[in-house]
Amino acid sequence: MATKRIDWIDTAKGIGIFLVVWGHFYADDTLKIIIYGFHMPLFFFLSGYLYKIRDIRFLPFLKKKSQQLLLPFFIFQILTFAIVNGLSLVGSGQLYEPLMKQVSQFFFLQGEVGFNSPLWFLVVLFSVEIVFYLCTRYVKKGQWLVIALLFILAFLLSKNEDIRVMFGLQVLPVSLLFYYVGFKCKEWRILERKAWSSWYMIILGAIAYLCTMFYLNQGQIVGFRSNNLGNFFLFAVGALLGIITFCLICKKIGKSVLWELFGRNSLIIMGTHYFFLILFANAWKLFMHETLAAVYPIWVTLLLTVFAFSVYYVIFRIIQKLKK
């Protein structure tokens, strides 16, 4: 039973990271509305779904999560700052941005992480994991009060769009909510219920999600990191509809060697896919003698995404063979 659960979660992470990358590769508004409405809540949900309450002391837990999340964050930051500043120095003789601003971005001190913006997720997930550990370990009664407080905080913060706080703490409450929902879905075996598994329910869920995002929430392009959510309640409902529907589809797909490969390496993809933006921009300028536009048709962005994942596939397969 546990193997089956892990299999579909790897599939969900694989397809989920594909959607993340697709949304970042010059996607138009329609695609962004569909993907951005649930893709970041999805990864907090899946992390909560995988969380297991263990009898582990705080310091060992802190060390483990630091190695899993903060260490990759700084490794990717070092790599990113080296590449973007190296290219900038070669091209213009100047740093990519002023040094002190880059120092602030490197340590995520003012709510920005610099060029490789998806890295914010690692730091916020680290904070979520720590807070959730403390809640489950020390708040034995009245956890619903904590969740109610989180909901209120998330709602109030959603009223202040485009704010940036150190370590991305402005999205900690809403991120914790989706993490908690994922944890409870596993505990209550929500996704295991046969009534939810029919294609009829999946199609109904997909229609409900699209209607919520395009019509009820007025086509809001969700900016999760900056709390640009539109109507908070409609966003929450829409995101949950999208997550549940997506997970049910992934359960139907089940074990997939391809998606499992990407799912197990989703952290690497998340931390490196922005480098393809540099590649695309320079290749386009070299061959077309013009800069890339901000938006392209869906088929163009899909081709760019497939190209990137083809490169990832080759790299991951080579690594697999070398490990044998």
GROMACS .gro file of C-alpha atoms in nm:
model
  324
    1MET     CA    1   0.000   0.000   0.000
    2ALA     CA    2   0.282   0.240   0.092
    3THR     CA    3   0.461   0.170  -0.237
    4LYS     CA    4   0.153   0.260  -0.437
    5ARG     CA    5   0.119   0.587  -0.249
    6ILE     CA    6   0.482   0.677  -0.308
    7ASP     CA    7   0.451   0.588  -0.676
    8TRP     CA    8   0.164   0.824  -0.745
    9ILE     CA    9   0.326   1.101  -0.541
   10ASP     CA   10   0.644   1.072  -0.749
   11THR     CA   11   0.423   1.096  -1.058
   12ALA     CA   12   0.248   1.402  -0.911
   13LYS     CA   13   0.580   1.569  -0.832
   14GLY     CA   14   0.709   1.492  -1.181
   15ILE     CA   15   0.407   1.631  -1.364
   16GLY     CA   16   0.382   1.914  -1.113
   17ILE     CA   17   0.738   2.033  -1.173
   18PHE     CA   18   0.674   2.009  -1.549
   19LEU     CA   19   0.382   2.249  -1.503
   20VAL     CA   20   0.597   2.482  -1.292
   21VAL     CA   21   0.861   2.502  -1.564
   22TRP     CA   22   0.602   2.538  -1.840
   23GLY     CA   23   0.445   2.830  -1.656
   24HIS     CA   24   0.784   3.002  -1.630
   25PHE     CA   25   0.876   2.962  -1.998
   26TYR     CA   26   0.704   3.265  -2.155
   27ALA     CA   27   0.351   3.135  -2.085
   28ASP     CA   28   0.048   3.342  -2.183
   29ASP     CA   29  -0.217   3.456  -1.936
   30THR     CA   30  -0.455   3.165  -2.002
   31LEU     CA   31  -0.189   2.907  -1.922
   32LYS     CA   32  -0.076   3.102  -1.616
   33ILE     CA   33  -0.430   3.117  -1.477
   34ILE     CA   34  -0.460   2.738  -1.508
   35ILE     CA   35  -0.117   2.648  -1.372
   36TYR     CA   36  -0.053   2.921  -1.115
   37GLY     CA   37  -0.390   2.865  -0.949
   38PHE     CA   38  -0.269   2.548  -0.779
   39HIS     CA   39   0.092   2.456  -0.863
   40MET     CA   40   0.269   2.603  -0.556
   41PRO     CA   41  -0.007   2.501  -0.311
   42LEU     CA   42   0.028   2.152  -0.465
   43PHE     CA   43   0.389   2.114  -0.353
   44PHE     CA   44   0.311   2.227   0.002
   45PHE     CA   45   0.017   1.984   0.001
   46LEU     CA   46   0.237   1.695  -0.116
   47SER     CA   47   0.502   1.778   0.144
   48GLY     CA   48   0.235   1.768   0.414
   49TYR     CA   49   0.099   1.443   0.272
   50LEU     CA   50   0.443   1.287   0.311
   51TYR     CA   51   0.502   1.418   0.663
   52LYS     CA   52   0.524   1.149   0.930
   53ILE     CA   53   0.511   1.221   1.301
   54ARG     CA   54   0.826   1.067   1.445
   55ASP     CA   55   0.979   1.068   1.791
   56ILE     CA   56   1.274   1.284   1.695
   57ARG     CA   57   1.420   1.570   1.897
   58PHE     CA   58   1.417   1.923   1.763
   59LEU     CA   59   1.789   1.970   1.693
   60PRO     CA   60   1.826   1.648   1.487
   61PHE     CA   61   1.507   1.745   1.299
   62LEU     CA   62   1.643   2.096   1.239
   63LYS     CA   63   1.972   1.954   1.111
   64LYS     CA   64   1.793   1.712   0.878
   65LYS     CA   65   1.568   1.981   0.727
   66SER     CA   66   1.862   2.221   0.694
   67GLN     CA   67   2.050   1.959   0.492
   68GLN     CA   68   1.745   1.880   0.278
   69LEU     CA   69   1.631   2.237   0.208
   70LEU     CA   70   1.869   2.513   0.316
   71LEU     CA   71   2.186   2.348   0.186
   72PRO     CA   72   2.041   2.306  -0.167
   73PHE     CA   73   1.914   2.666  -0.148
   74PHE     CA   74   2.264   2.802  -0.091
   75ILE     CA   75   2.423   2.567  -0.343
   76PHE     CA   76   2.181   2.685  -0.612
   77GLN     CA   77   2.232   3.047  -0.505
   78ILE     CA   78   2.611   3.016  -0.538
   79LEU     CA   79   2.572   2.856  -0.881
   80THR     CA   80   2.321   3.119  -0.993
   81PHE     CA   81   2.518   3.420  -0.876
   82ALA     CA   82   2.835   3.282  -1.034
   83ILE     CA   83   2.666   3.228  -1.371
   84VAL     CA   84   2.465   3.551  -1.398
   85ASN     CA   85   2.750   3.770  -1.274
   86GLY     CA   86   3.001   3.588  -1.491
   87LEU     CA   87   2.789   3.645  -1.801
   88SER     CA   88   2.725   4.006  -1.703
   89LEU     CA   89   3.094   4.076  -1.649
   90VAL     CA   90   3.181   3.922  -1.986
   91GLY     CA   91   2.905   4.111  -2.166
   92SER     CA   92   2.915   4.453  -1.999
   93GLY     CA   93   3.207   4.455  -1.756
   94GLN     CA   94   2.967   4.507  -1.465
   95LEU     CA   95   2.798   4.294  -1.203
   96TYR     CA   96   2.443   4.178  -1.271
   97GLU     CA   97   2.317   4.404  -0.989
   98PRO     CA   98   2.483   4.617  -0.716
   99LEU     CA   99   2.686   4.405  -0.473
  100MET     CA  100   2.495   4.489  -0.153
  101LYS     CA  101   2.163   4.418  -0.323
  102GLN     CA  102   2.297   4.079  -0.430
  103VAL     CA  103   2.413   4.003  -0.076
  104SER     CA  104   2.061   4.075   0.049
  105GLN     CA  105   1.915   3.854  -0.224
  106PHE     CA  106   2.163   3.575  -0.158
  107PHE     CA  107   2.045   3.544   0.203
  108PHE     CA  108   1.678   3.620   0.121
  109LEU     CA  109   1.685   3.916   0.363
  110GLN     CA  110   1.433   4.146   0.197
  111GLY     CA  111   1.193   3.900   0.039
  112GLU     CA  112   1.384   3.860  -0.288
  113VAL     CA  113   1.626   3.583  -0.386
  114GLY     CA  114   1.757   3.736  -0.708
  115PHE     CA  115   1.749   3.597  -1.061
  116ASN     CA  116   1.665   3.239  -0.963
  117SER     CA  117   1.333   3.334  -0.803
  118PRO     CA  118   1.186   2.981  -0.761
  119LEU     CA  119   1.438   2.918  -0.483
  120TRP     CA  120   1.210   3.103  -0.239
  121PHE     CA  121   1.012   2.779  -0.210
  122LEU     CA  122   1.297   2.595  -0.035
  123VAL     CA  123   1.328   2.852   0.243
  124VAL     CA  124   0.952   2.882   0.296
  125LEU     CA  125   0.911   2.503   0.301
  126PHE     CA  126   1.190   2.487   0.561
  127SER     CA  127   0.999   2.735   0.779
  128VAL     CA  128   0.675   2.543   0.725
  129GLU     CA  129   0.837   2.213   0.825
  130ILE     CA  130   0.984   2.364   1.144
  131VAL     CA  131   0.659   2.532   1.253
  132PHE     CA  132   0.455   2.220   1.175
  133TYR     CA  133   0.698   2.003   1.373
  134LEU     CA  134   0.667   2.234   1.675
  135CYS     CA  135   0.287   2.237   1.649
  136THR     CA  136   0.250   1.860   1.626
  137ARG     CA  137   0.502   1.802   1.906
  138TYR     CA  138   0.399   2.065   2.159
  139VAL     CA  139   0.039   2.159   2.075
  140LYS     CA  140  -0.148   1.842   2.161
  141LYS     CA  141  -0.486   2.005   2.216
  142GLY     CA  142  -0.652   2.290   2.036
  143GLN     CA  143  -0.468   2.247   1.707
  144TRP     CA  144  -0.781   2.369   1.534
  145LEU     CA  145  -0.724   2.707   1.706
  146VAL     CA  146  -0.378   2.725   1.548
  147ILE     CA  147  -0.528   2.645   1.207
  148ALA     CA  148  -0.799   2.907   1.256
  149LEU     CA  149  -0.532   3.163   1.343
  150LEU     CA  150  -0.331   3.066   1.035
  151PHE     CA  151  -0.640   3.107   0.818
  152ILE     CA  152  -0.706   3.454   0.960
  153LEU     CA  153  -0.341   3.556   0.914
  154ALA     CA  154  -0.337   3.422   0.558
  155PHE     CA  155  -0.655   3.616   0.480
  156LEU     CA  156  -0.521   3.941   0.628
  157LEU     CA  157  -0.187   3.908   0.450
  158SER     CA  158  -0.367   3.847   0.120
  159LYS     CA  159  -0.502   4.201   0.154
  160ASN     CA  160  -0.146   4.335   0.125
  161GLU     CA  161  -0.043   4.235  -0.223
  162ASP     CA  162   0.313   4.253  -0.350
  163ILE     CA  163   0.470   4.269  -0.005
  164ARG     CA  164   0.812   4.112   0.040
  165VAL     CA  165   0.931   4.001   0.384
  166MET     CA  166   1.256   3.840   0.498
  167PHE     CA  167   1.268   3.467   0.421
  168GLY     CA  168   0.931   3.491   0.245
  169LEU     CA  169   0.746   3.488   0.577
  170GLN     CA  170   0.450   3.671   0.420
  171VAL     CA  171   0.336   3.340   0.268
  172LEU     CA  172   0.413   3.120   0.569
  173PRO     CA  173   0.052   3.111   0.699
  174VAL     CA  174  -0.109   3.018   0.366
  175SER     CA  175   0.170   2.768   0.292
  176LEU     CA  176   0.114   2.605   0.631
  177LEU     CA  177  -0.257   2.574   0.556
  178PHE     CA  178  -0.197   2.370   0.240
  179TYR     CA  179   0.070   2.166   0.419
  180TYR     CA  180  -0.179   2.088   0.698
  181VAL     CA  181  -0.451   1.996   0.448
  182GLY     CA  182  -0.210   1.753   0.281
  183PHE     CA  183  -0.124   1.600   0.618
  184LYS     CA  184  -0.491   1.557   0.709
  185CYS     CA  185  -0.580   1.416   0.366
  186LYS     CA  186  -0.332   1.136   0.428
  187GLU     CA  187  -0.448   1.085   0.787
  188TRP     CA  188  -0.816   1.071   0.685
  189ARG     CA  189  -0.738   0.876   0.365
  190ILE     CA  190  -0.941   1.123   0.159
  191LEU     CA  191  -0.777   1.031  -0.171
  192GLU     CA  192  -0.821   0.659  -0.107
  193ARG     CA  193  -1.200   0.674  -0.114
  194LYS     CA  194  -1.343   0.499  -0.419
  195ALA     CA  195  -1.616   0.760  -0.462
  196TRP     CA  196  -1.348   1.015  -0.553
  197SER     CA  197  -1.165   0.793  -0.800
  198SER     CA  198  -1.410   0.785  -1.091
  199TRP     CA  199  -1.340   0.979  -1.409
  200TYR     CA  200  -1.679   1.141  -1.360
  201MET     CA  201  -1.559   1.302  -1.035
  202ILE     CA  202  -1.226   1.397  -1.191
  203ILE     CA  203  -1.391   1.570  -1.487
  204LEU     CA  204  -1.637   1.741  -1.254
  205GLY     CA  205  -1.349   1.860  -1.036
  206ALA     CA  206  -1.158   1.994  -1.337
  207ILE     CA  207  -1.462   2.187  -1.460
  208ALA     CA  208  -1.524   2.327  -1.111
  209TYR     CA  209  -1.159   2.435  -1.087
  210LEU     CA  210  -1.162   2.612  -1.424
  211CYS     CA  211  -1.491   2.785  -1.347
  212THR     CA  212  -1.358   2.902  -1.010
  213MET     CA  213  -1.034   3.041  -1.151
  214PHE     CA  214  -1.162   3.194  -1.474
  215TYR     CA  215  -1.505   3.320  -1.372
  216LEU     CA  216  -1.556   3.335  -0.996
  217ASN     CA  217  -1.204   3.466  -0.926
  218GLN     CA  218  -1.221   3.676  -1.245
  219GLY     CA  219  -0.921   3.524  -1.420
  220GLN     CA  220  -0.677   3.620  -1.146
  221ILE     CA  221  -0.320   3.519  -1.228
  222VAL     CA  222  -0.213   3.397  -0.887
  223GLY     CA  223   0.117   3.525  -0.755
  224PHE     CA  224   0.158   3.297  -0.455
  225ARG     CA  225   0.490   3.438  -0.334
  226SER     CA  226   0.359   3.795  -0.336
  227ASN     CA  227   0.009   3.714  -0.206
  228ASN     CA  228  -0.154   3.822  -0.532
  229LEU     CA  229  -0.441   3.579  -0.486
  230GLY     CA  230  -0.750   3.772  -0.589
  231ASN     CA  231  -1.038   3.677  -0.360
  232PHE     CA  232  -0.868   3.474  -0.086
  233PHE     CA  233  -1.158   3.236  -0.028
  234LEU     CA  234  -1.208   3.168  -0.398
  235PHE     CA  235  -0.834   3.116  -0.438
  236ALA     CA  236  -0.832   2.864  -0.150
  237VAL     CA  237  -1.133   2.675  -0.288
  238GLY     CA  238  -0.992   2.680  -0.642
  239ALA     CA  239  -0.647   2.565  -0.531
  240LEU     CA  240  -0.796   2.274  -0.333
  241LEU     CA  241  -1.012   2.175  -0.629
  242GLY     CA  242  -0.707   2.185  -0.854
  243ILE     CA  243  -0.491   1.988  -0.611
  244ILE     CA  244  -0.747   1.713  -0.545
  245THR     CA  245  -0.832   1.677  -0.914
  246PHE     CA  246  -0.464   1.671  -1.010
  247CYS     CA  247  -0.379   1.410  -0.745
  248LEU     CA  248  -0.670   1.188  -0.853
  249ILE     CA  249  -0.544   1.202  -1.212
  250CYS     CA  250  -0.194   1.108  -1.092
  251LYS     CA  251  -0.339   0.816  -0.895
  252LYS     CA  252  -0.503   0.699  -1.218
  253ILE     CA  253  -0.168   0.722  -1.396
  254GLY     CA  254   0.002   0.540  -1.109
  255LYS     CA  255   0.364   0.435  -1.146
  256SER     CA  256   0.541   0.600  -1.437
  257VAL     CA  257   0.912   0.551  -1.497
  258LEU     CA  258   0.935   0.883  -1.683
  259TRP     CA  259   0.744   1.100  -1.437
  260GLU     CA  260   0.901   0.923  -1.141
  261LEU     CA  261   1.245   1.016  -1.276
  262PHE     CA  262   1.146   1.382  -1.289
  263GLY     CA  263   0.958   1.364  -0.959
  264ARG     CA  264   1.255   1.226  -0.769
  265ASN     CA  265   1.472   1.501  -0.917
  266SER     CA  266   1.215   1.779  -0.889
  267LEU     CA  267   1.434   1.979  -0.649
  268ILE     CA  268   1.718   1.987  -0.905
  269ILE     CA  269   1.478   2.089  -1.181
  270MET     CA  270   1.329   2.362  -0.966
  271GLY     CA  271   1.671   2.501  -0.881
  272THR     CA  272   1.816   2.495  -1.233
  273HIS     CA  273   1.540   2.548  -1.490
  274TYR     CA  274   1.587   2.926  -1.492
  275PHE     CA  275   1.925   2.866  -1.654
  276PHE     CA  276   1.733   2.759  -1.964
  277LEU     CA  277   1.588   3.111  -1.977
  278ILE     CA  278   1.944   3.240  -2.015
  279LEU     CA  279   2.010   2.980  -2.284
  280PHE     CA  280   1.690   3.061  -2.475
  281ALA     CA  281   1.746   3.437  -2.455
  282ASN     CA  282   2.104   3.418  -2.581
  283ALA     CA  283   2.026   3.161  -2.853
  284TRP     CA  284   1.735   3.372  -2.979
  285LYS     CA  285   1.948   3.686  -2.984
  286LEU     CA  286   2.228   3.503  -3.164
  287PHE     CA  287   2.012   3.356  -3.440
  288MET     CA  288   1.724   3.605  -3.467
  289HIS     CA  289   1.913   3.924  -3.374
  290GLU     CA  290   1.637   4.034  -3.137
  291THR     CA  291   1.537   3.988  -2.774
  292LEU     CA  292   1.276   3.735  -2.668
  293ALA     CA  293   0.923   3.853  -2.604
  294ALA     CA  294   0.760   3.803  -2.264
  295VAL     CA  295   0.482   3.581  -2.400
  296TYR     CA  296   0.458   3.318  -2.673
  297PRO     CA  297   0.183   3.081  -2.794
  298ILE     CA  298   0.122   2.769  -2.586
  299TRP     CA  299   0.276   2.536  -2.846
  300VAL     CA  300   0.601   2.736  -2.845
  301THR     CA  301   0.627   2.734  -2.466
  302LEU     CA  302   0.544   2.363  -2.463
  303LEU     CA  303   0.825   2.290  -2.710
  304LEU     CA  304   1.071   2.487  -2.497
  305THR     CA  305   0.960   2.295  -2.188
  306VAL     CA  306   0.986   1.958  -2.362
  307PHE     CA  307   1.335   2.052  -2.481
  308ALA     CA  308   1.443   2.136  -2.125
  309PHE     CA  309   1.300   1.812  -1.989
  310SER     CA  310   1.467   1.614  -2.267
  311VAL     CA  311   1.799   1.755  -2.148
  312TYR     CA  312   1.709   1.670  -1.789
  313TYR     CA  313   1.610   1.318  -1.893
  314VAL     CA  314   1.947   1.253  -2.056
  315ILE     CA  315   2.136   1.393  -1.757
  316PHE     CA  316   1.935   1.197  -1.499
  317ARG     CA  317   1.965   0.873  -1.696
  318ILE     CA  318   2.342   0.915  -1.722
  319ILE     CA  319   2.359   0.973  -1.346
  320GLN     CA  320   2.149   0.660  -1.288
  321LYS     CA  321   2.383   0.450  -1.501
  322LEU     CA  322   2.692   0.589  -1.327
  323LYS     CA  323   2.546   0.495  -0.988
  324LYS     CA  324   2.501   0.131  -1.091
   0.00000   0.00000   0.00000
